[in-house]
Tab-separated table of C-alpha atoms in Angstrom:
chain	number	residue	atom	x	y	z
A	1410	MET	CA	-5.980	-11.206	-10.214
A	1411	LEU	CA	-3.624	-13.666	-8.523
A	1412	HIS	CA	-0.810	-11.118	-8.736
A	1413	GLY	CA	-2.978	-8.608	-6.896
A	1414	PHE	CA	-3.807	-11.109	-4.181
A	1415	VAL	CA	-0.150	-12.105	-3.712
A	1416	ALA	CA	0.958	-8.461	-3.583
A	1417	ARG	CA	-1.588	-7.832	-0.812
A	1418	VAL	CA	-0.451	-10.840	1.213
A	1419	GLN	CA	3.108	-9.590	0.869
A	1420	GLY	CA	2.179	-6.125	2.112
A	1421	ARG	CA	2.372	-4.226	-1.185
A	1422	LEU	CA	-1.126	-2.790	-1.034
A	1423	GLN	CA	-0.791	-0.071	-3.651
A	1424	GLU	CA	0.627	-2.562	-6.139
A	1425	SER	CA	-2.263	-4.856	-5.284
A	1426	VAL	CA	-4.789	-2.050	-5.872
A	1427	ASP	CA	-3.258	-1.164	-9.241
A	1428	THR	CA	-3.094	-4.789	-10.357
A	1429	LEU	CA	-6.678	-5.533	-9.349
A	1430	LYS	CA	-7.958	-2.454	-11.203
A	1431	ILE	CA	-6.337	-3.805	-14.362
A	1432	ALA	CA	-7.823	-7.248	-13.700
A	1433	VAL	CA	-11.308	-5.749	-13.320
A	1434	GLU	CA	-10.961	-3.812	-16.577
A	1435	ARG	CA	-9.670	-6.774	-18.570
A	1436	ALA	CA	-12.286	-9.184	-17.230
A	1437	SER	CA	-15.052	-6.676	-17.956
A	1438	VAL	CA	-13.885	-6.088	-21.516
A	1439	GLY	CA	-13.639	-9.834	-22.057
A	1440	GLY	CA	-17.176	-10.420	-20.838
A	1441	ALA	CA	-16.076	-12.399	-17.764
A	1442	THR	CA	-18.628	-10.743	-15.496
A	1443	GLN	CA	-18.201	-12.924	-12.427
A	1444	LEU	CA	-14.413	-12.761	-12.630
A	1445	ALA	CA	-14.622	-8.988	-12.848
A	1446	LEU	CA	-16.900	-8.909	-9.802
A	1447	THR	CA	-14.540	-11.109	-7.818
A	1448	ALA	CA	-11.512	-9.020	-8.733
A	1449	GLU	CA	-13.424	-5.870	-7.788
A	1450	TYR	CA	-14.430	-7.430	-4.473
A	1451	GLU	CA	-10.740	-8.089	-3.751
A	1452	LEU	CA	-10.072	-4.445	-4.622
A	1453	GLY	CA	-12.741	-3.443	-2.116
A	1454	HIS	CA	-11.068	-5.613	0.484
A	1455	ASN	CA	-7.846	-3.665	-0.046
A	1456	TYR	CA	-9.718	-0.448	0.708
A	1457	PHE	CA	-11.247	-2.112	3.764
A	1458	LEU	CA	-7.777	-3.087	5.027
A	1459	GLN	CA	-6.681	0.538	4.706
A	1460	CYS	CA	-9.814	1.687	6.544
A	1461	GLN	CA	-10.964	3.595	3.472
A	1462	TRP	CA	-14.602	2.919	4.266
A	1463	GLU	CA	-16.208	5.175	1.662
A	1464	SER	CA	-14.144	3.589	-1.119
A	1465	ALA	CA	-14.970	0.053	0.024
A	1466	ILE	CA	-18.742	0.560	0.359
A	1467	PRO	CA	-19.885	0.828	-3.295
A	1468	ILE	CA	-17.651	-2.058	-4.348
A	1469	ILE	CA	-18.949	-4.469	-1.698
A	1470	GLU	CA	-22.525	-3.283	-2.314
A	1471	LYS	CA	-22.168	-4.026	-6.021
A	1472	TYR	CA	-20.757	-7.469	-5.343
A	1473	LEU	CA	-23.569	-8.455	-2.970
A	1474	GLU	CA	-26.233	-7.128	-5.331
A	1475	THR	CA	-24.801	-8.677	-8.498
A	1476	THR	CA	-22.804	-11.812	-7.785
A	1477	LYS	CA	-24.166	-15.247	-8.607
A	1478	SER	CA	-21.471	-16.900	-6.511
A	1479	LYS	CA	-21.928	-18.026	-2.915
A	1480	ASN	CA	-18.397	-16.861	-2.119
A	1481	PHE	CA	-17.793	-13.855	0.126
A	1482	ARG	CA	-21.467	-13.054	0.699
A	1483	ALA	CA	-21.597	-13.532	4.472
A	1484	TYR	CA	-18.203	-12.066	5.283
A	1485	GLY	CA	-18.638	-9.331	2.696
A	1486	ALA	CA	-21.886	-8.330	4.386
A	1487	TYR	CA	-20.141	-8.203	7.761
A	1488	LYS	CA	-17.455	-5.923	6.343
A	1489	LEU	CA	-20.021	-3.738	4.611
A	1490	GLY	CA	-21.972	-3.328	7.827
A	1491	PHE	CA	-18.861	-2.172	9.653
A	1492	CYS	CA	-18.102	0.278	6.837
A	1493	TYR	CA	-21.640	1.624	7.199
A	1494	TRP	CA	-21.097	2.031	10.946
A	1495	MET	CA	-17.839	3.910	10.495
A	1496	THR	CA	-19.467	6.301	8.021
A	1497	GLY	CA	-22.623	6.956	10.048
A	1498	LYS	CA	-25.000	4.924	7.857
A	1499	TYR	CA	-26.560	3.220	10.860
A	1500	ASP	CA	-30.071	2.562	9.542
A	1501	VAL	CA	-28.985	0.124	6.824
A	1502	ILE	CA	-26.889	-2.174	9.009
A	1503	ALA	CA	-29.624	-4.221	10.696
A	1504	PRO	CA	-31.481	-5.027	7.434
A	1505	LEU	CA	-28.180	-6.094	5.859
A	1506	TYR	CA	-27.176	-8.264	8.808
A	1507	SER	CA	-30.562	-9.978	8.795
A	1508	LYS	CA	-29.523	-11.580	5.482
A	1509	VAL	CA	-26.227	-13.021	6.711
A	1510	GLU	CA	-27.629	-16.271	8.105
A	1511	GLY	CA	-28.986	-17.199	4.678
A	1512	TRP	CA	-25.561	-16.683	3.140
A	1513	VAL	CA	-23.581	-18.851	5.556
A	1514	ARG	CA	-21.976	-21.914	3.954
A	1515	PRO	CA	-21.383	-24.993	6.111
A	1516	ASN	CA	-17.790	-25.508	7.229
A	1517	PHE	CA	-16.611	-22.043	6.192
A	1518	SER	CA	-15.097	-20.376	9.246
A	1519	PHE	CA	-15.296	-16.840	7.836
A	1520	ASP	CA	-19.030	-17.274	7.220
A	1521	LYS	CA	-19.593	-18.508	10.787
A	1522	PHE	CA	-17.594	-15.584	12.120
A	1523	ALA	CA	-19.659	-13.143	10.049
A	1524	LEU	CA	-22.889	-14.638	11.383
A	1525	ARG	CA	-21.666	-14.404	14.974
A	1526	LYS	CA	-20.708	-10.773	14.516
A	1527	ALA	CA	-24.027	-9.969	12.821
A	1528	GLN	CA	-25.897	-11.582	15.704
A	1529	GLU	CA	-23.828	-9.691	18.267
A	1530	TYR	CA	-24.647	-6.454	16.467
A	1531	SER	CA	-28.351	-7.337	16.458
A	1532	GLN	CA	-28.225	-7.927	20.205
A	1533	LYS	CA	-26.347	-4.726	21.043
A	1534	GLY	CA	-27.497	-2.454	18.232
A	1535	LYS	CA	-24.014	-1.047	17.782
A	1536	PHE	CA	-20.312	-1.613	17.389
A	1537	SER	CA	-18.477	-0.554	20.534
A	1538	LYS	CA	-15.721	2.038	20.616
A	1539	PHE	CA	-13.345	-0.844	21.289
A	1540	ASP	CA	-14.584	-2.544	18.102
A	1541	GLU	CA	-14.036	0.618	16.087
A	1542	LYS	CA	-10.383	0.831	17.092
A	1543	TRP	CA	-9.606	-2.890	17.262
A	1544	ILE	CA	-11.130	-3.838	13.909
A	1545	SER	CA	-9.281	-0.933	12.290
A	1546	ALA	CA	-6.061	-2.214	13.893
A	1547	SER	CA	-6.776	-5.741	12.686
A	1548	ASN	CA	-7.280	-4.430	9.151
A	1549	PHE	CA	-3.984	-2.568	9.179
A	1550	PHE	CA	-2.258	-5.652	10.568
A	1551	GLU	CA	-3.572	-7.853	7.770
A	1552	GLY	CA	-2.354	-5.237	5.292
A	1553	LYS	CA	1.124	-5.373	6.899
A	1554	LEU	CA	0.792	-1.744	7.988
A	1555	PHE	CA	2.197	-2.555	11.400
A	1556	SER	CA	2.803	0.974	12.696
A	1557	SER	CA	-0.804	1.932	12.007
A	1558	ALA	CA	-1.980	-1.353	13.520
A	1559	LEU	CA	-0.077	-0.698	16.741
A	1560	GLU	CA	-1.376	2.867	16.921
A	1561	GLN	CA	-4.986	1.723	16.608
A	1562	VAL	CA	-4.729	-1.246	18.965
A	1563	GLU	CA	-3.166	0.994	21.606
A	1564	ALA	CA	-6.027	3.441	21.045
A	1565	SER	CA	-8.477	0.581	21.711
A	1566	PHE	CA	-7.060	-0.017	25.186
A	1567	VAL	CA	-9.058	2.658	26.980
A	1568	PHE	CA	-12.311	1.079	25.771
A	1569	ILE	CA	-11.614	-2.518	26.830
A	1570	CYS	CA	-14.008	-2.233	29.758
A	1571	GLY	CA	-16.612	0.001	28.112
A	1572	ASP	CA	-17.135	3.037	25.930
A	1573	THR	CA	-15.936	5.415	28.663
A	1574	ASP	CA	-12.240	5.940	29.375
A	1575	ARG	CA	-11.757	5.033	33.044
A	1576	GLY	CA	-8.161	6.234	33.137
A	1577	MET	CA	-6.770	2.817	34.065
A	1578	THR	CA	-3.323	1.416	33.310
A	1579	GLU	CA	-2.692	-1.931	31.649
A	1580	GLY	CA	-1.763	-3.422	35.002
A	1581	GLU	CA	-4.967	-2.178	36.616
A	1582	VAL	CA	-7.148	-3.531	33.823
A	1583	GLU	CA	-5.356	-6.864	33.919
A	1584	SER	CA	-5.719	-7.136	37.685
A	1585	GLU	CA	-9.411	-6.283	37.529
A	1586	ILE	CA	-10.031	-8.924	34.875
A	1587	ILE	CA	-7.799	-11.660	36.282
A	1588	GLU	CA	-8.910	-11.218	39.886
A	1589	ALA	CA	-12.612	-11.069	39.111
A	1590	ASP	CA	-14.725	-14.088	39.968
A	1591	PRO	CA	-15.223	-15.828	36.599
A	1592	SER	CA	-18.873	-16.375	37.459
A	1593	VAL	CA	-19.519	-12.631	37.618
A	1594	ALA	CA	-16.781	-11.231	35.365
A	1595	ASP	CA	-17.937	-9.372	32.265
A	1596	SER	CA	-17.131	-11.805	29.456
A	1597	GLN	CA	-16.962	-8.982	26.926
A	1598	HIS	CA	-14.238	-7.263	28.928
A	1599	VAL	CA	-12.322	-10.549	29.118
A	1600	ASP	CA	-12.625	-11.102	25.369
A	1601	ASN	CA	-11.619	-7.511	24.618
A	1602	TRP	CA	-8.566	-7.795	26.860
A	1603	THR	CA	-7.488	-11.042	25.191
A	1604	ARG	CA	-7.921	-9.576	21.702
A	1605	TYR	CA	-5.948	-6.502	22.761
A	1606	LEU	CA	-3.043	-8.582	24.066
A	1607	TYR	CA	-2.914	-10.769	20.961
A	1608	LEU	CA	-3.070	-7.991	18.379
A	1609	LYS	CA	-0.630	-5.745	20.222
A	1610	GLY	CA	1.817	-8.650	20.391
A	1611	ALA	CA	1.349	-9.463	16.712
A	1612	ALA	CA	1.843	-5.820	15.676
A	1613	LEU	CA	4.960	-5.537	17.839
A	1614	ARG	CA	6.326	-8.640	16.147
A	1615	GLY	CA	5.722	-7.023	12.771
A	1616	LEU	CA	7.769	-4.042	13.910
A	1617	GLY	CA	10.626	-6.250	15.089
A	1618	ARG	CA	10.062	-5.605	18.795
A	1619	LEU	CA	10.264	-9.303	19.541
A	1620	PRO	CA	10.728	-9.434	23.346
A	1621	GLU	CA	7.678	-7.196	23.801
A	1622	ALA	CA	5.758	-9.216	21.236
A	1623	THR	CA	6.517	-12.448	23.087
A	1624	GLU	CA	5.329	-10.962	26.375
A	1625	TYR	CA	1.973	-9.823	24.990
A	1626	LEU	CA	1.319	-13.020	23.031
A	1627	GLU	CA	2.071	-15.167	26.078
A	1628	ARG	CA	-0.221	-12.999	28.208
A	1629	ALA	CA	-2.952	-13.558	25.627
A	1630	LEU	CA	-2.453	-17.321	25.914
A	1631	GLY	CA	-2.747	-16.922	29.661
A	1632	MET	CA	-6.415	-16.074	29.111
A	1633	LEU	CA	-7.163	-19.633	28.010
A	1634	GLY	CA	-10.200	-20.825	29.945
A	1635	ARG	CA	-11.470	-17.269	30.417
A	1636	VAL	CA	-11.951	-16.006	26.856
A	1637	SER	CA	-15.337	-17.208	25.634
A	1638	ARG	CA	-16.251	-15.906	22.164
A	1639	GLU	CA	-13.014	-14.686	20.623
A	1640	VAL	CA	-11.208	-17.993	21.055
A	1641	TYR	CA	-9.653	-17.703	17.605
A	1642	VAL	CA	-6.991	-15.289	18.869
A	1643	LEU	CA	-5.386	-18.071	20.939
A	1644	PRO	CA	-4.304	-20.348	18.053
A	1645	HIS	CA	-3.214	-17.223	16.182
A	1646	ALA	CA	-1.052	-16.221	19.155
A	1647	LEU	CA	0.486	-19.701	19.217
A	1648	VAL	CA	1.367	-19.508	15.527
A	1649	GLU	CA	2.926	-16.053	15.966
A	1650	LEU	CA	5.101	-17.403	18.793
A	1651	ALA	CA	6.029	-20.522	16.833
A	1652	GLU	CA	7.037	-18.458	13.809
A	1653	MET	CA	9.294	-16.313	15.997
A	1654	GLU	CA	11.033	-19.424	17.348
A	1655	ILE	CA	11.523	-20.768	13.818
A	1656	GLU	CA	12.790	-17.457	12.421
A	1657	ARG	CA	15.193	-17.070	15.335
A	1658	THR	CA	16.559	-20.564	14.756
A	1659	LEU	CA	16.512	-20.698	10.955
A	1660	PRO	CA	17.176	-17.089	9.928
A	1661	ASN	CA	16.670	-16.379	6.278
A	1662	LYS	CA	15.294	-13.662	4.079
A	1663	THR	CA	11.617	-12.914	4.313
A	1664	ASP	CA	9.296	-14.575	1.842
A	1665	LEU	CA	8.448	-11.143	0.495
A	1666	ASP	CA	9.933	-9.891	-2.733
A	1667	GLU	CA	13.032	-7.745	-2.381
A	1668	GLU	CA	11.550	-4.879	-4.380
A	1669	GLU	CA	8.922	-3.119	-2.293
A	1670	ASP	CA	7.334	0.273	-2.617
A	1671	ASP	CA	8.604	3.038	-0.365
A	1672	GLU	CA	5.490	3.086	1.798
A	1673	ASN	CA	5.869	-0.527	2.818
A	1674	LYS	CA	9.610	-1.024	3.076
A	1675	SER	CA	11.245	-2.256	6.231
A	1676	THR	CA	8.969	-1.689	9.186
A	1677	GLU	CA	5.752	-2.169	7.284
A	1678	ALA	CA	5.667	-4.951	4.712
A	1679	ALA	CA	8.349	-7.385	5.740
A	1680	LEU	CA	8.458	-9.203	9.017
A	1681	PRO	CA	11.970	-8.402	10.221
A	1682	VAL	CA	14.551	-11.142	10.385
A	1683	SER	CA	17.543	-10.805	12.636
A	1684	GLU	CA	20.825	-10.337	10.807
A	1685	ALA	CA	22.835	-11.104	13.932
A	1686	LYS	CA	24.768	-14.353	13.897
A	1687	ASP	CA	23.074	-16.961	16.067
A	1688	GLU	CA	25.637	-18.262	18.534
A	1689	SER	CA	23.237	-20.786	20.071
A	1690	SER	CA	24.315	-24.383	20.335
A	1691	ALA	CA	22.765	-27.016	18.120
A	1692	GLU	CA	21.063	-28.361	21.218
A	1693	ASP	CA	19.415	-24.995	21.894
A	1694	LYS	CA	18.292	-24.703	18.277
A	1695	VAL	CA	16.777	-28.186	18.384
A	1696	ALA	CA	14.920	-27.259	21.568
A	1697	ARG	CA	13.526	-24.089	19.980
A	1698	LEU	CA	12.285	-25.955	16.923
A	1699	GLN	CA	10.706	-28.606	19.123
A	1700	ARG	CA	8.926	-25.854	21.060
A	1701	ALA	CA	7.719	-24.361	17.803
A	1702	LEU	CA	6.394	-27.724	16.599
A	1703	ALA	CA	4.616	-28.250	19.910
A	1704	MET	CA	2.943	-24.834	19.629
A	1705	LEU	CA	1.877	-25.509	16.047
A	1706	LYS	CA	0.441	-28.867	17.043
A	1707	ARG	CA	-1.461	-27.239	19.885
A	1708	ALA	CA	-2.792	-24.514	17.589
A	1709	GLN	CA	-4.055	-27.186	15.217
A	1710	SER	CA	-5.512	-29.629	17.727
A	1711	ASP	CA	-6.684	-27.708	20.793
A	1712	PHE	CA	-8.936	-25.103	19.180
A	1713	GLY	CA	-11.260	-27.022	16.915
A	1714	THR	CA	-14.273	-24.778	17.476
A	1715	TYR	CA	-12.847	-21.340	16.676
A	1716	ASP	CA	-14.498	-19.502	13.803
A	1717	PHE	CA	-11.928	-17.243	12.176
A	1718	ASP	CA	-8.918	-18.889	10.584
A	1719	LYS	CA	-7.149	-16.091	8.641
A	1720	GLN	CA	-5.343	-18.744	6.585
A	1721	LEU	CA	-4.142	-20.317	9.808
A	1722	GLY	CA	-4.121	-23.849	8.403
A	1723	TYR	CA	-1.773	-22.784	5.613
A	1724	ARG	CA	0.560	-21.058	8.066
A	1725	ILE	CA	0.601	-24.086	10.365
A	1726	ASN	CA	1.419	-26.491	7.543
A	1727	LYS	CA	4.089	-24.220	6.069
A	1728	ASN	CA	5.819	-23.709	9.406
A	1729	ASN	CA	5.522	-27.365	10.344
A	1730	ALA	CA	7.385	-28.299	7.176
A	1731	LYS	CA	10.025	-25.619	7.737
A	1732	ALA	CA	10.619	-26.572	11.388
A	1733	LYS	CA	10.780	-30.291	10.651
A	1734	ALA	CA	13.263	-29.759	7.830
A	1735	GLY	CA	15.421	-27.555	10.058
A	1736	LEU	CA	15.229	-30.070	12.878
A	1737	LYS	CA	16.300	-32.870	10.554
A	1738	ASP	CA	19.278	-30.849	9.292
A	1739	LEU	CA	20.385	-30.034	12.836
A	1740	GLN	CA	20.068	-33.609	14.019
A	1741	GLU	CA	21.933	-34.938	10.984
A	1742	GLY	CA	24.632	-32.345	11.585
A	1743	GLU	CA	25.031	-33.517	15.161
A	1744	GLU	CA	25.319	-37.116	13.981
A	1745	GLY	CA	27.983	-36.107	11.477
A	1746	ASN	CA	30.017	-34.369	14.165
A	1747	LYS	CA	30.171	-37.416	16.411
């Protein structure tokens, strides 16, 4: 099962699907019922990331009906409800979401996020057209399917300010949101705009369009103080920016395995790393790493109440260690050259 999880994180979704199917079969034959359920749930998550709603539904249903574990219940229910919405099974969503509060575990950010989303659905009685596109984009992004993620997040743009396309440009939407009196501005529009900026920037980074990615991520951070519910995108934007600074300064091969399937090679699975020789001075490199460390520290310390971590703590710690090691090497190199 671990192999399947790692393959997914590295963007090799089909390999992950195949591996998890084997894990389910072996655990079932061996009588490890809960392990089989967990492996099957992870398989369902792969289908969810590929927006294969009909394939994900029976797997998540089975897990929620059968599991004896407290793991994944709340967030699994949130995902299942969205799958129901995308397949027109509207009547079963509210009864499902009414159970989420009882499944929330203290101090688990994903559970708190699931409860918030279930409550928002209960209040509105629907997922918006923006949600349909943006959540699909977020799924593709997590699956390292960056082209599909960008396509869907760009499709979400026209619904930032409601379910009707108003024919506005990015600049017009931004001006309307930024110039509005915060006391009367529609907070949902503000949150949608911030999510749009973050995810578009992150997807552009995945495709190697780094100057554009930087622009969108920094614009997302510019919404600090205005975004109200979807605060989690701000520390994520900071980590994306920090990782770009680190990768620019300490270029190396991606963490992904060299052998990737054809579907996910290059622009999909691996975050691109520049092959160009970095002609920056040691002083410039030190400054970039210091900026990266400052952004990571801010991501860790300034957003203590956000409710969706997407393994953010792991990414922060990993990049902190990498930046500090690079900084030490650069500083020692400067000392040796004196």
